[in-house]
Amino acid sequence: MTDTPRTVDLVVVGAGFAGLYMLHRARGLGLDTVVIEAADGVGGTWWWNRYPGARCDVESVEYSYSFDEDLQQEWEWSERYASQPEILRYLEHVADRFDLRRAIRLGTRVTAATWDDDAGRWGVVTDADDTFDARFLVMATGCLSMPLEPDIPGAGGFVGTTLHTGRWPAEGVDVTGLRVGVIGTGSSAVQSVPLLAQQARELTVFQRTPAYTVPAHNGPLDPDEVAQIKAGYPELRQANRKMGVAFGARFPPNDGSALETDPETRQAIYERRWEWGGLPFLAAFNDLLLDPEANETAADFVRAKIREVVEDPEVAELLSPLQVIGCKRMCVDTGYLDTFNRPHVGLVDVSATPIETITPHGVRTTAGHHDLDVLVFATGFDAMTGALARIAIIGRDGRRLAEEWSAGPHTYLGLAMAGFPNLFTVTGPGSPSVLANMVTAIEQHVEWIAELLAHAQSEGVARVEADHDAQEEWVEHVNGVAAITLFPTCSSWYLGANVAGKPRVFMPLPGFADYAEHCTHVAEAGYEGFTLI
């Protein structure tokens, strides 16, 4: 460990979309800033997630920075939904274009951060034995950055190749002629299964709960369409900031009710959304995530589509979800359902025949053994709080963040926590984050934090801390908003239900536009709900 900590104004943890933009804004304020990133390159989730078929489920022309007009005019996206390699190239370009790399420490993981109340500063420690003495600390650790390892007996004893979609080897994996098993049917499985099936001799998908999928209709972007988008980028970005959960401004939400629309018209609207593809399907009507009966009309439509695509009626039934559509993250699909029509692809319902153990040579369920050469865990992430909880963050009076959040995360605006001065989270629990276009949500958070830091500089503010009462009122507000929706009705990673022992608390806040407006009000009211000293 270095004898003398490096003194800086700001430490940012993470070099994905959030960390890169936070560094850029902090540099514009003249703040001496260092970014600490565990990966060996920039990109955050797009550095780590290299599994076959990995791509964004928000359109590339919208899943990109809006803060620099030259950047958005010069960058050329090749596809409607950008792939992981293309998004990573984009973020690497951003790092180079804005000369960000010289302030980023790669291959270094933050292990602890401790608040010194006398000094009014954070002591940050890394696994490289570096220490930093920082006035401010911003956690840009991402909502889906901590892979969830499966808790299955025998998981470490498999003698074949074991992979996790969230930590796929950069050089790729050739499964040609091999027997491959995939455990999990979330987004990473839905994206990777069709490509794995093209190589594998046999592919077995182990499914506990089927996922609702909507076709992506992905393809190359038309140059004339791109030119039109770029000519109207300011309007497109403004529309995106007014969005709720529609995940796209190019196919905006419909403010009509599913239940008040006659069945023929309703079917036509669903068909139009289906033909457009992607997550805007959920915005077909304004009551799909509020009214169970309205929601069922959308669910029935998707289940009918599954029966149209999947030839075997029994397999189609297994692939047809029963839960509320949208209470779990919908998956954007390129050939996933069609894959189950291939003769070498099998589906195992582990809700009916649970996995007993992973053996040295495969997976044993209560119905028998499946011989495998490659085992893929598509088991998702410890979402929203996982990365933060694994850092020993100690605030005022020795408060440990992991203990403070033992019954569920408490934040004010998803931006700050009582008892943790000068510490901010980008898209933290209690903010819209994953229920919005993530880049839009990130930009709004980073800009808000940057404006607060600028205010602290100009006004000589040394400490900024969320008030406990304001925080608890905000937690109550988030719970209240979630309670009027259908989001909490099923066991999803939004609730932490995929992690054994994790408190069941709905973590994101539905409604980005209202949230952003409230954050603006808080700032204009002199940072209402914060104590500034």
Short mmCIF file of C-alpha atoms in Angstrom, two decimals:
data_model
loop_
_atom_site.label_atom_id
_atom_site.label_comp_id
_atom_site.label_asym_id
_atom_site.label_seq_id
_atom_site.Cartn_x
_atom_site.Cartn_y
_atom_site.Cartn_z
CA MET A 1 0.00 0.00 0.00
CA THR A 2 1.28 3.46 -0.85
CA ASP A 3 2.35 5.44 2.22
CA THR A 4 0.59 8.62 1.13
CA PRO A 5 -2.88 8.55 -0.42
CA ARG A 6 -3.33 10.43 -3.66
CA THR A 7 -5.48 13.49 -2.97
CA VAL A 8 -8.19 14.20 -5.55
CA ASP A 9 -11.45 16.09 -5.73
CA LEU A 10 -13.49 13.14 -6.99
CA VAL A 11 -13.25 9.38 -7.29
CA VAL A 12 -15.62 7.72 -9.75
CA VAL A 13 -16.07 3.96 -9.53
CA GLY A 14 -16.80 2.39 -12.93
CA ALA A 15 -15.94 3.29 -16.54
CA GLY A 16 -19.10 2.40 -18.39
CA PHE A 17 -21.62 4.86 -19.84
CA ALA A 18 -22.07 6.51 -16.42
CA GLY A 19 -18.44 6.68 -15.36
CA LEU A 20 -17.19 8.07 -18.66
CA TYR A 21 -19.79 10.82 -18.74
CA MET A 22 -19.24 11.65 -15.07
CA LEU A 23 -15.52 12.04 -15.75
CA HIS A 24 -16.20 14.29 -18.73
CA ARG A 25 -18.54 16.53 -16.73
CA ALA A 26 -16.23 16.63 -13.70
CA ARG A 27 -13.31 17.60 -15.88
CA GLY A 28 -15.41 20.44 -17.26
CA LEU A 29 -15.81 21.69 -13.69
CA GLY A 30 -12.05 21.63 -13.17
CA LEU A 31 -12.25 18.79 -10.65
CA ASP A 32 -9.19 16.57 -10.26
CA THR A 33 -10.86 13.22 -10.92
CA VAL A 34 -9.80 9.59 -11.10
CA VAL A 35 -11.97 6.76 -12.40
CA ILE A 36 -11.33 3.26 -11.05
CA GLU A 37 -12.46 0.35 -13.20
CA ALA A 38 -12.19 -3.37 -12.45
CA ALA A 39 -12.12 -4.41 -16.10
CA ASP A 40 -9.10 -4.20 -18.37
CA GLY A 41 -10.91 -1.77 -20.64
CA VAL A 42 -13.64 0.85 -20.64
CA GLY A 43 -17.24 -0.06 -21.41
CA GLY A 44 -18.73 -1.39 -18.19
CA THR A 45 -21.38 -4.00 -18.89
CA TRP A 46 -20.46 -3.87 -22.59
CA TRP A 47 -16.90 -4.88 -21.76
CA TRP A 48 -17.92 -7.87 -19.67
CA ASN A 49 -20.95 -9.25 -21.56
CA ARG A 50 -19.46 -10.79 -24.72
CA TYR A 51 -21.70 -13.84 -25.02
CA PRO A 52 -22.94 -14.82 -28.50
CA GLY A 53 -25.73 -12.52 -29.67
CA ALA A 54 -25.23 -9.91 -26.94
CA ARG A 55 -26.84 -6.68 -28.02
CA CYS A 56 -28.88 -3.84 -26.59
CA ASP A 57 -32.69 -4.01 -26.42
CA VAL A 58 -33.01 -0.24 -26.97
CA GLU A 59 -32.46 1.10 -30.48
CA SER A 60 -28.90 2.23 -31.14
CA VAL A 61 -29.86 5.73 -32.28
CA GLU A 62 -31.42 6.24 -28.85
CA TYR A 63 -29.06 4.13 -26.73
CA SER A 64 -26.24 6.62 -27.14
CA TYR A 65 -25.03 9.87 -25.62
CA SER A 66 -26.87 13.09 -26.42
CA PHE A 67 -24.56 15.53 -24.61
CA ASP A 68 -22.36 16.32 -27.61
CA GLU A 69 -23.89 17.20 -30.98
CA ASP A 70 -20.70 16.52 -32.95
CA LEU A 71 -20.44 13.06 -31.40
CA GLN A 72 -23.96 12.03 -32.28
CA GLN A 73 -23.62 13.42 -35.80
CA GLU A 74 -20.27 11.77 -36.54
CA TRP A 75 -20.89 8.29 -35.10
CA GLU A 76 -22.48 5.82 -37.53
CA TRP A 77 -24.48 2.93 -36.08
CA SER A 78 -24.71 -0.04 -38.41
CA GLU A 79 -27.77 -1.82 -37.02
CA ARG A 80 -31.11 -0.95 -35.49
CA TYR A 81 -30.12 -2.77 -32.28
CA ALA A 82 -26.39 -2.44 -31.73
CA SER A 83 -24.34 -5.51 -30.86
CA GLN A 84 -21.96 -5.68 -27.92
CA PRO A 85 -18.83 -5.24 -30.07
CA GLU A 86 -20.28 -2.13 -31.71
CA ILE A 87 -21.34 -0.55 -28.41
CA LEU A 88 -17.90 -1.29 -26.97
CA ARG A 89 -16.25 0.36 -29.99
CA TYR A 90 -18.51 3.37 -29.45
CA LEU A 91 -17.52 3.73 -25.80
CA GLU A 92 -13.85 3.29 -26.65
CA HIS A 93 -14.28 6.04 -29.25
CA VAL A 94 -15.87 8.30 -26.63
CA ALA A 95 -12.98 7.65 -24.24
CA ASP A 96 -10.49 8.57 -26.96
CA ARG A 97 -12.42 11.49 -28.43
CA PHE A 98 -12.70 13.25 -25.08
CA ASP A 99 -9.24 12.19 -23.88
CA LEU A 100 -10.65 10.35 -20.88
CA ARG A 101 -8.26 7.40 -20.61
CA ARG A 102 -5.49 9.25 -18.81
CA ALA A 103 -7.75 9.60 -15.74
CA ILE A 104 -8.89 5.96 -15.69
CA ARG A 105 -7.21 3.21 -13.64
CA LEU A 106 -8.05 -0.08 -15.37
CA GLY A 107 -7.80 -3.57 -13.92
CA THR A 108 -8.32 -2.15 -10.44
CA ARG A 109 -11.24 -2.89 -8.13
CA VAL A 110 -12.37 -0.65 -5.28
CA THR A 111 -12.60 -2.76 -2.13
CA ALA A 112 -13.43 -0.17 0.52
CA ALA A 113 -14.44 3.45 0.99
CA THR A 114 -14.48 5.07 4.44
CA TRP A 115 -15.76 8.52 5.36
CA ASP A 116 -13.53 10.62 7.61
CA ASP A 117 -15.93 12.96 9.36
CA ASP A 118 -13.23 15.18 10.81
CA ALA A 119 -11.58 15.73 7.45
CA GLY A 120 -14.82 15.65 5.47
CA ARG A 121 -13.31 13.29 2.90
CA TRP A 122 -13.49 9.74 1.61
CA GLY A 123 -10.63 7.27 1.90
CA VAL A 124 -10.84 4.87 -1.04
CA VAL A 125 -8.85 1.62 -1.14
CA THR A 126 -8.32 -0.69 -4.13
CA ASP A 127 -7.18 -4.27 -4.58
CA ALA A 128 -3.94 -2.88 -6.01
CA ASP A 129 -3.21 -1.35 -2.59
CA ASP A 130 -3.72 2.14 -3.95
CA THR A 131 -5.39 4.67 -1.67
CA PHE A 132 -7.16 7.87 -2.60
CA ASP A 133 -8.23 10.79 -0.44
CA ALA A 134 -11.28 12.26 -2.16
CA ARG A 135 -13.69 15.05 -1.38
CA PHE A 136 -16.49 13.40 -3.39
CA LEU A 137 -17.24 9.81 -4.36
CA VAL A 138 -19.54 8.81 -7.23
CA MET A 139 -20.55 5.18 -7.65
CA ALA A 140 -21.08 4.47 -11.35
CA THR A 141 -21.07 0.72 -10.77
CA GLY A 142 -24.05 -0.14 -12.96
CA CYS A 143 -27.37 -1.85 -12.33
CA LEU A 144 -26.45 -5.15 -14.00
CA SER A 145 -22.76 -5.57 -13.29
CA MET A 146 -22.51 -8.29 -10.64
CA PRO A 147 -23.05 -11.74 -12.21
CA LEU A 148 -25.12 -14.13 -10.16
CA GLU A 149 -23.44 -17.47 -9.75
CA PRO A 150 -25.97 -20.30 -9.48
CA ASP A 151 -26.45 -22.00 -6.15
CA ILE A 152 -26.74 -25.54 -7.52
CA PRO A 153 -25.19 -28.59 -5.87
CA GLY A 154 -22.13 -29.81 -7.72
CA ALA A 155 -21.71 -26.61 -9.75
CA GLY A 156 -17.96 -26.64 -9.25
CA GLY A 157 -17.49 -30.27 -10.19
CA PHE A 158 -18.34 -30.20 -13.89
CA VAL A 159 -15.31 -31.36 -15.90
CA GLY A 160 -16.39 -29.82 -19.19
CA THR A 161 -16.33 -26.12 -20.07
CA THR A 162 -18.30 -23.91 -17.68
CA LEU A 163 -19.32 -20.42 -18.80
CA HIS A 164 -21.35 -17.50 -17.45
CA THR A 165 -22.95 -15.13 -19.94
CA GLY A 166 -21.85 -12.17 -17.80
CA ARG A 167 -18.18 -13.20 -17.93
CA TRP A 168 -17.79 -14.66 -21.42
CA PRO A 169 -14.18 -15.04 -22.63
CA ALA A 170 -13.09 -12.19 -24.89
CA GLU A 171 -11.67 -14.63 -27.43
CA GLY A 172 -15.03 -16.38 -27.74
CA VAL A 173 -15.88 -20.07 -27.40
CA ASP A 174 -16.34 -22.57 -30.23
CA VAL A 175 -19.01 -25.15 -29.34
CA THR A 176 -19.11 -26.78 -32.77
CA GLY A 177 -20.12 -30.42 -32.48
CA LEU A 178 -20.50 -30.26 -28.70
CA ARG A 179 -23.38 -30.97 -26.33
CA VAL A 180 -24.33 -27.66 -24.73
CA GLY A 181 -26.63 -26.97 -21.79
CA VAL A 182 -27.99 -23.51 -20.96
CA ILE A 183 -29.44 -22.86 -17.52
CA GLY A 184 -31.72 -19.82 -17.50
CA THR A 185 -34.12 -18.18 -19.94
CA GLY A 186 -33.67 -14.46 -19.37
CA SER A 187 -32.38 -11.96 -21.89
CA SER A 188 -28.84 -13.38 -22.18
CA ALA A 189 -30.22 -16.86 -22.88
CA VAL A 190 -32.79 -15.55 -25.36
CA GLN A 191 -30.00 -13.80 -27.25
CA SER A 192 -27.38 -16.55 -27.09
CA VAL A 193 -29.45 -19.72 -27.57
CA PRO A 194 -30.11 -19.21 -31.32
CA LEU A 195 -26.40 -18.74 -32.04
CA LEU A 196 -25.28 -21.58 -29.79
CA ALA A 197 -27.80 -23.82 -31.56
CA GLN A 198 -26.14 -23.07 -34.90
CA GLN A 199 -22.90 -24.68 -33.68
CA ALA A 200 -23.87 -27.26 -31.07
CA ARG A 201 -24.45 -30.91 -31.83
CA GLU A 202 -27.10 -30.90 -29.12
CA LEU A 203 -28.49 -27.95 -27.18
CA THR A 204 -30.55 -28.34 -24.02
CA VAL A 205 -32.22 -25.34 -22.40
CA PHE A 206 -33.12 -25.71 -18.72
CA GLN A 207 -36.08 -23.43 -18.06
CA ARG A 208 -37.71 -22.61 -14.73
CA THR A 209 -39.95 -19.76 -15.92
CA PRO A 210 -40.58 -18.91 -19.57
CA ALA A 211 -39.95 -15.36 -20.73
CA TYR A 212 -42.17 -13.11 -22.78
CA THR A 213 -40.27 -12.25 -25.93
CA VAL A 214 -40.97 -9.69 -28.64
CA PRO A 215 -39.25 -9.89 -32.03
CA ALA A 216 -36.45 -7.40 -32.63
CA HIS A 217 -36.79 -7.21 -36.41
CA ASN A 218 -33.17 -6.17 -36.31
CA GLY A 219 -31.27 -5.24 -39.43
CA PRO A 220 -28.97 -2.71 -41.05
CA LEU A 221 -29.96 0.92 -40.64
CA ASP A 222 -31.10 2.66 -43.78
CA PRO A 223 -28.82 5.65 -44.57
CA ASP A 224 -31.79 7.86 -45.46
CA GLU A 225 -33.46 6.97 -42.16
CA VAL A 226 -30.26 7.74 -40.27
CA ALA A 227 -29.97 11.10 -42.01
CA GLN A 228 -33.52 11.92 -41.02
CA ILE A 229 -32.86 10.91 -37.40
CA LYS A 230 -29.70 13.00 -37.22
CA ALA A 231 -31.49 16.01 -38.65
CA GLY A 232 -34.06 15.74 -35.87
CA TYR A 233 -31.84 14.52 -33.03
CA PRO A 234 -32.70 17.40 -30.64
CA GLU A 235 -36.41 16.59 -30.91
CA LEU A 236 -35.79 12.85 -30.58
CA ARG A 237 -33.70 13.34 -27.44
CA GLN A 238 -36.26 15.69 -25.92
CA ALA A 239 -39.00 13.15 -26.56
CA ASN A 240 -36.88 10.43 -24.94
CA ARG A 241 -36.55 12.52 -21.78
CA LYS A 242 -40.32 12.76 -21.58
CA MET A 243 -40.78 9.02 -21.82
CA GLY A 244 -41.98 6.83 -19.02
CA VAL A 245 -41.42 3.10 -19.60
CA ALA A 246 -41.81 3.12 -23.38
CA PHE A 247 -38.09 2.50 -24.06
CA GLY A 248 -38.11 4.48 -27.27
CA ALA A 249 -39.25 7.76 -28.69
CA ARG A 250 -39.40 6.60 -32.30
CA PHE A 251 -42.48 4.49 -31.54
CA PRO A 252 -44.17 6.47 -28.76
CA PRO A 253 -46.68 5.21 -26.20
CA ASN A 254 -50.38 5.05 -26.87
CA ASP A 255 -52.42 6.92 -24.27
CA GLY A 256 -55.49 4.78 -24.86
CA SER A 257 -56.86 1.99 -22.66
CA ALA A 258 -56.76 -1.64 -23.76
CA LEU A 259 -60.06 -2.29 -22.03
CA GLU A 260 -61.79 0.71 -23.59
CA THR A 261 -60.65 -0.25 -27.10
CA ASP A 262 -62.82 -2.62 -29.13
CA PRO A 263 -61.24 -6.07 -29.64
CA GLU A 264 -60.68 -5.67 -33.39
CA THR A 265 -58.90 -2.34 -33.03
CA ARG A 266 -56.94 -3.61 -30.03
CA GLN A 267 -55.74 -6.61 -32.01
CA ALA A 268 -54.65 -4.34 -34.86
CA ILE A 269 -52.68 -2.13 -32.45
CA TYR A 270 -50.94 -5.15 -30.98
CA GLU A 271 -50.12 -6.42 -34.49
CA ARG A 272 -48.65 -3.05 -35.44
CA ARG A 273 -46.49 -3.02 -32.30
CA TRP A 274 -45.42 -6.60 -32.95
CA GLU A 275 -44.41 -5.75 -36.50
CA TRP A 276 -42.41 -2.75 -35.25
CA GLY A 277 -40.79 -4.98 -32.63
CA GLY A 278 -38.96 -4.42 -29.39
CA LEU A 279 -39.87 -3.06 -25.99
CA PRO A 280 -42.33 -0.40 -27.26
CA PHE A 281 -44.81 -3.29 -27.42
CA LEU A 282 -45.47 -2.73 -23.72
CA ALA A 283 -46.55 0.83 -24.46
CA ALA A 284 -49.37 -0.31 -26.75
CA PHE A 285 -51.90 0.92 -24.15
CA ASN A 286 -51.66 3.02 -21.02
CA ASP A 287 -53.16 0.43 -18.66
CA LEU A 288 -51.09 -2.68 -19.46
CA LEU A 289 -48.96 -2.29 -16.34
CA LEU A 290 -51.79 -1.03 -14.16
CA ASP A 291 -54.78 -3.31 -14.74
CA PRO A 292 -54.57 -7.13 -14.67
CA GLU A 293 -57.44 -7.52 -17.12
CA ALA A 294 -55.82 -5.12 -19.59
CA ASN A 295 -52.49 -6.86 -19.12
CA GLU A 296 -54.04 -10.22 -19.93
CA THR A 297 -55.07 -8.98 -23.38
CA ALA A 298 -51.40 -8.35 -24.21
CA ALA A 299 -50.30 -11.62 -22.61
CA ASP A 300 -52.87 -13.57 -24.62
CA PHE A 301 -51.66 -11.92 -27.81
CA VAL A 302 -48.04 -12.94 -27.17
CA ARG A 303 -48.98 -16.47 -26.15
CA ALA A 304 -50.88 -16.81 -29.44
CA LYS A 305 -47.75 -15.70 -31.30
CA ILE A 306 -45.72 -18.37 -29.48
CA ARG A 307 -48.18 -21.05 -30.59
CA GLU A 308 -47.90 -19.77 -34.18
CA VAL A 309 -44.10 -20.05 -34.20
CA VAL A 310 -43.37 -23.17 -32.13
CA GLU A 311 -44.44 -26.29 -34.00
CA ASP A 312 -44.65 -28.76 -31.10
CA PRO A 313 -47.76 -27.88 -29.04
CA GLU A 314 -46.24 -29.22 -25.82
CA VAL A 315 -43.07 -27.17 -26.26
CA ALA A 316 -45.15 -24.12 -27.17
CA GLU A 317 -47.09 -24.55 -23.95
CA LEU A 318 -43.88 -24.79 -21.92
CA LEU A 319 -42.61 -21.60 -23.57
CA SER A 320 -45.83 -19.70 -22.84
CA PRO A 321 -45.53 -17.55 -19.70
CA LEU A 322 -48.42 -17.37 -17.26
CA GLN A 323 -47.31 -14.38 -15.21
CA VAL A 324 -48.14 -10.75 -15.88
CA ILE A 325 -46.45 -9.51 -19.04
CA GLY A 326 -43.92 -6.83 -18.15
CA CYS A 327 -43.53 -7.62 -14.46
CA LYS A 328 -40.28 -9.25 -15.52
CA ARG A 329 -38.02 -7.63 -18.08
CA MET A 330 -39.31 -8.50 -21.53
CA CYS A 331 -36.81 -10.01 -23.91
CA VAL A 332 -36.18 -8.78 -27.44
CA ASP A 333 -35.84 -11.85 -29.59
CA THR A 334 -34.07 -12.78 -32.82
CA GLY A 335 -34.98 -16.36 -33.66
CA TYR A 336 -35.30 -17.63 -30.08
CA LEU A 337 -38.68 -19.31 -30.45
CA ASP A 338 -37.85 -20.71 -33.90
CA THR A 339 -34.78 -22.38 -32.38
CA PHE A 340 -37.03 -24.85 -30.55
CA ASN A 341 -38.24 -26.18 -33.90
CA ARG A 342 -34.75 -27.53 -34.61
CA PRO A 343 -34.44 -31.30 -34.01
CA HIS A 344 -31.25 -31.06 -31.93
CA VAL A 345 -32.64 -28.48 -29.48
CA GLY A 346 -34.44 -29.62 -26.34
CA LEU A 347 -36.32 -27.83 -23.54
CA VAL A 348 -36.34 -29.09 -19.95
CA ASP A 349 -38.94 -27.71 -17.57
CA VAL A 350 -37.10 -27.59 -14.26
CA SER A 351 -40.16 -26.29 -12.45
CA ALA A 352 -41.70 -29.73 -13.06
CA THR A 353 -38.46 -31.75 -12.93
CA PRO A 354 -36.01 -29.73 -10.80
CA ILE A 355 -32.25 -29.91 -11.15
CA GLU A 356 -30.92 -32.20 -8.42
CA THR A 357 -27.24 -31.69 -9.07
CA ILE A 358 -24.60 -30.82 -11.59
CA THR A 359 -22.46 -33.89 -12.14
CA PRO A 360 -18.94 -34.07 -13.60
CA HIS A 361 -20.49 -34.83 -16.99
CA GLY A 362 -23.77 -32.97 -17.09
CA VAL A 363 -26.96 -32.07 -15.26
CA ARG A 364 -29.21 -34.45 -13.36
CA THR A 365 -32.86 -33.53 -12.89
CA THR A 366 -35.51 -35.56 -11.12
CA ALA A 367 -36.37 -36.99 -14.56
CA GLY A 368 -32.87 -38.15 -15.48
CA HIS A 369 -29.37 -37.16 -16.56
CA HIS A 370 -28.35 -34.88 -19.45
CA ASP A 371 -24.85 -35.49 -20.77
CA LEU A 372 -23.05 -32.24 -21.61
CA ASP A 373 -19.68 -30.98 -22.83
CA VAL A 374 -20.38 -27.30 -22.19
CA LEU A 375 -22.49 -25.77 -19.42
CA VAL A 376 -23.65 -22.15 -19.77
CA PHE A 377 -25.05 -20.29 -16.78
CA ALA A 378 -27.39 -17.62 -18.11
CA THR A 379 -28.41 -16.86 -14.54
CA GLY A 380 -28.34 -13.08 -14.62
CA PHE A 381 -27.18 -10.59 -12.04
CA ASP A 382 -27.46 -9.45 -8.46
CA ALA A 383 -29.16 -6.37 -9.83
CA MET A 384 -29.25 -2.76 -8.67
CA THR A 385 -27.43 -3.25 -5.36
CA GLY A 386 -25.03 -6.16 -5.96
CA ALA A 387 -21.96 -4.18 -6.95
CA LEU A 388 -22.39 -1.61 -4.17
CA ALA A 389 -23.00 -4.22 -1.49
CA ARG A 390 -19.68 -5.91 -2.28
CA ILE A 391 -17.67 -2.79 -1.47
CA ALA A 392 -17.06 -2.04 2.20
CA ILE A 393 -18.63 1.43 2.21
CA ILE A 394 -18.50 2.98 5.69
CA GLY A 395 -20.17 6.33 6.23
CA ARG A 396 -20.67 8.73 9.09
CA ASP A 397 -20.56 7.23 12.62
CA GLY A 398 -19.30 3.91 11.25
CA ARG A 399 -22.45 3.11 9.27
CA ARG A 400 -21.92 0.29 6.81
CA LEU A 401 -23.96 0.54 3.64
CA ALA A 402 -24.47 -3.22 3.40
CA GLU A 403 -25.98 -3.22 6.90
CA GLU A 404 -28.06 -0.11 6.23
CA TRP A 405 -29.52 -1.92 3.23
CA SER A 406 -29.97 -5.29 4.93
CA ALA A 407 -33.76 -4.95 4.76
CA GLY A 408 -33.69 -3.31 1.33
CA PRO A 409 -32.01 -0.24 -0.18
CA HIS A 410 -32.93 3.19 1.18
CA THR A 411 -31.91 6.19 -0.91
CA TYR A 412 -33.03 9.71 -1.58
CA LEU A 413 -33.89 10.02 -5.28
CA GLY A 414 -31.65 7.02 -6.01
CA LEU A 415 -28.84 9.56 -5.84
CA ALA A 416 -27.69 9.75 -2.21
CA MET A 417 -28.05 8.11 1.21
CA ALA A 418 -28.46 9.58 4.67
CA GLY A 419 -25.30 9.01 6.71
CA PHE A 420 -23.06 8.94 3.64
CA PRO A 421 -22.00 12.54 2.92
CA ASN A 422 -20.53 13.51 -0.45
CA LEU A 423 -21.40 10.08 -1.88
CA PHE A 424 -23.62 9.80 -4.94
CA THR A 425 -24.96 6.88 -6.95
CA VAL A 426 -25.72 6.97 -10.67
CA THR A 427 -29.03 5.21 -11.41
CA GLY A 428 -29.20 3.85 -7.89
CA PRO A 429 -32.19 2.01 -6.39
CA GLY A 430 -35.11 4.36 -5.99
CA SER A 431 -34.61 5.93 -9.43
CA PRO A 432 -36.11 4.83 -12.79
CA SER A 433 -32.81 3.32 -14.08
CA VAL A 434 -33.69 -0.02 -15.72
CA LEU A 435 -37.29 1.05 -16.35
CA ALA A 436 -36.07 3.75 -18.73
CA ASN A 437 -33.58 4.03 -21.55
CA MET A 438 -30.47 3.58 -19.39
CA VAL A 439 -28.37 6.13 -21.27
CA THR A 440 -31.09 8.76 -20.86
CA ALA A 441 -31.35 7.93 -17.15
CA ILE A 442 -27.55 8.05 -16.78
CA GLU A 443 -27.25 11.42 -18.48
CA GLN A 444 -29.98 12.90 -16.29
CA HIS A 445 -28.26 11.64 -13.11
CA VAL A 446 -24.74 12.67 -14.11
CA GLU A 447 -25.91 16.13 -15.11
CA TRP A 448 -27.79 16.55 -11.84
CA ILE A 449 -24.76 15.46 -9.80
CA ALA A 450 -22.46 17.70 -11.84
CA GLU A 451 -24.72 20.71 -11.24
CA LEU A 452 -24.71 19.96 -7.51
CA LEU A 453 -20.90 19.73 -7.48
CA ALA A 454 -20.72 23.04 -9.36
CA HIS A 455 -23.07 24.58 -6.78
CA ALA A 456 -20.90 23.25 -3.95
CA GLN A 457 -17.83 24.82 -5.57
CA SER A 458 -19.41 28.22 -6.11
CA GLU A 459 -21.05 28.38 -2.68
CA GLY A 460 -18.16 26.93 -0.67
CA VAL A 461 -20.18 23.88 0.40
CA ALA A 462 -17.97 21.24 1.98
CA ARG A 463 -20.53 18.52 2.70
CA VAL A 464 -23.73 17.35 1.03
CA GLU A 465 -25.85 14.73 2.71
CA ALA A 466 -29.37 13.44 2.19
CA ASP A 467 -31.68 14.08 5.13
CA HIS A 468 -32.97 10.95 6.82
CA ASP A 469 -36.61 12.08 6.81
CA ALA A 470 -36.46 13.04 3.14
CA GLN A 471 -34.91 9.67 2.34
CA GLU A 472 -37.58 7.71 4.18
CA GLU A 473 -40.34 9.75 2.56
CA TRP A 474 -38.79 9.00 -0.81
CA VAL A 475 -38.63 5.26 -0.08
CA GLU A 476 -42.30 5.38 0.87
CA HIS A 477 -43.05 7.25 -2.37
CA VAL A 478 -41.20 4.67 -4.48
CA ASN A 479 -43.05 1.84 -2.76
CA GLY A 480 -46.35 3.64 -3.25
CA VAL A 481 -45.79 4.17 -6.96
CA ALA A 482 -44.72 0.56 -7.46
CA ALA A 483 -47.79 -0.65 -5.54
CA ILE A 484 -50.22 0.87 -8.04
CA THR A 485 -48.51 -1.00 -10.88
CA LEU A 486 -48.28 -4.69 -11.73
CA PHE A 487 -44.47 -4.71 -11.51
CA PRO A 488 -44.29 -6.25 -8.00
CA THR A 489 -46.69 -9.09 -8.85
CA CYS A 490 -44.06 -11.65 -9.85
CA SER A 491 -40.67 -12.82 -8.65
CA SER A 492 -38.27 -10.72 -10.72
CA TRP A 493 -34.78 -9.30 -10.40
CA TYR A 494 -36.48 -5.90 -10.03
CA LEU A 495 -37.42 -7.24 -6.58
CA GLY A 496 -34.18 -9.11 -5.97
CA ALA A 497 -36.17 -12.33 -6.10
CA ASN A 498 -33.45 -14.09 -8.12
CA VAL A 499 -30.96 -13.83 -5.24
CA ALA A 500 -31.34 -16.17 -2.28
CA GLY A 501 -31.79 -14.23 0.96
CA LYS A 502 -32.06 -10.83 -0.71
CA PRO A 503 -34.91 -8.66 0.66
CA ARG A 504 -37.92 -8.53 -1.64
CA VAL A 505 -38.16 -4.81 -2.36
CA PHE A 506 -39.11 -3.29 -5.69
CA MET A 507 -35.98 -1.26 -6.45
CA PRO A 508 -36.52 0.90 -9.56
CA LEU A 509 -39.08 3.72 -9.74
CA PRO A 510 -41.63 3.63 -12.58
CA GLY A 511 -42.04 6.93 -14.41
CA PHE A 512 -38.89 8.63 -15.70
CA ALA A 513 -40.42 11.93 -16.85
CA ASP A 514 -42.10 12.68 -13.50
CA TYR A 515 -38.94 11.65 -11.68
CA ALA A 516 -36.69 13.93 -13.74
CA GLU A 517 -39.09 16.82 -13.17
CA HIS A 518 -39.00 16.18 -9.42
CA CYS A 519 -35.19 16.16 -9.40
CA THR A 520 -35.22 19.53 -11.14
CA HIS A 521 -37.62 20.87 -8.51
CA VAL A 522 -35.36 19.60 -5.70
CA ALA A 523 -32.39 21.48 -7.18
CA GLU A 524 -34.35 24.65 -7.83
CA ALA A 525 -35.61 24.60 -4.23
CA GLY A 526 -32.04 24.83 -2.94
CA TYR A 527 -31.50 21.06 -2.92
CA GLU A 528 -34.53 20.34 -0.82
CA GLY A 529 -34.07 17.20 1.26
CA PHE A 530 -30.31 17.65 1.50
CA THR A 531 -28.18 19.28 4.15
CA LEU A 532 -25.45 21.44 2.64
CA ILE A 533 -22.74 22.68 4.98
#
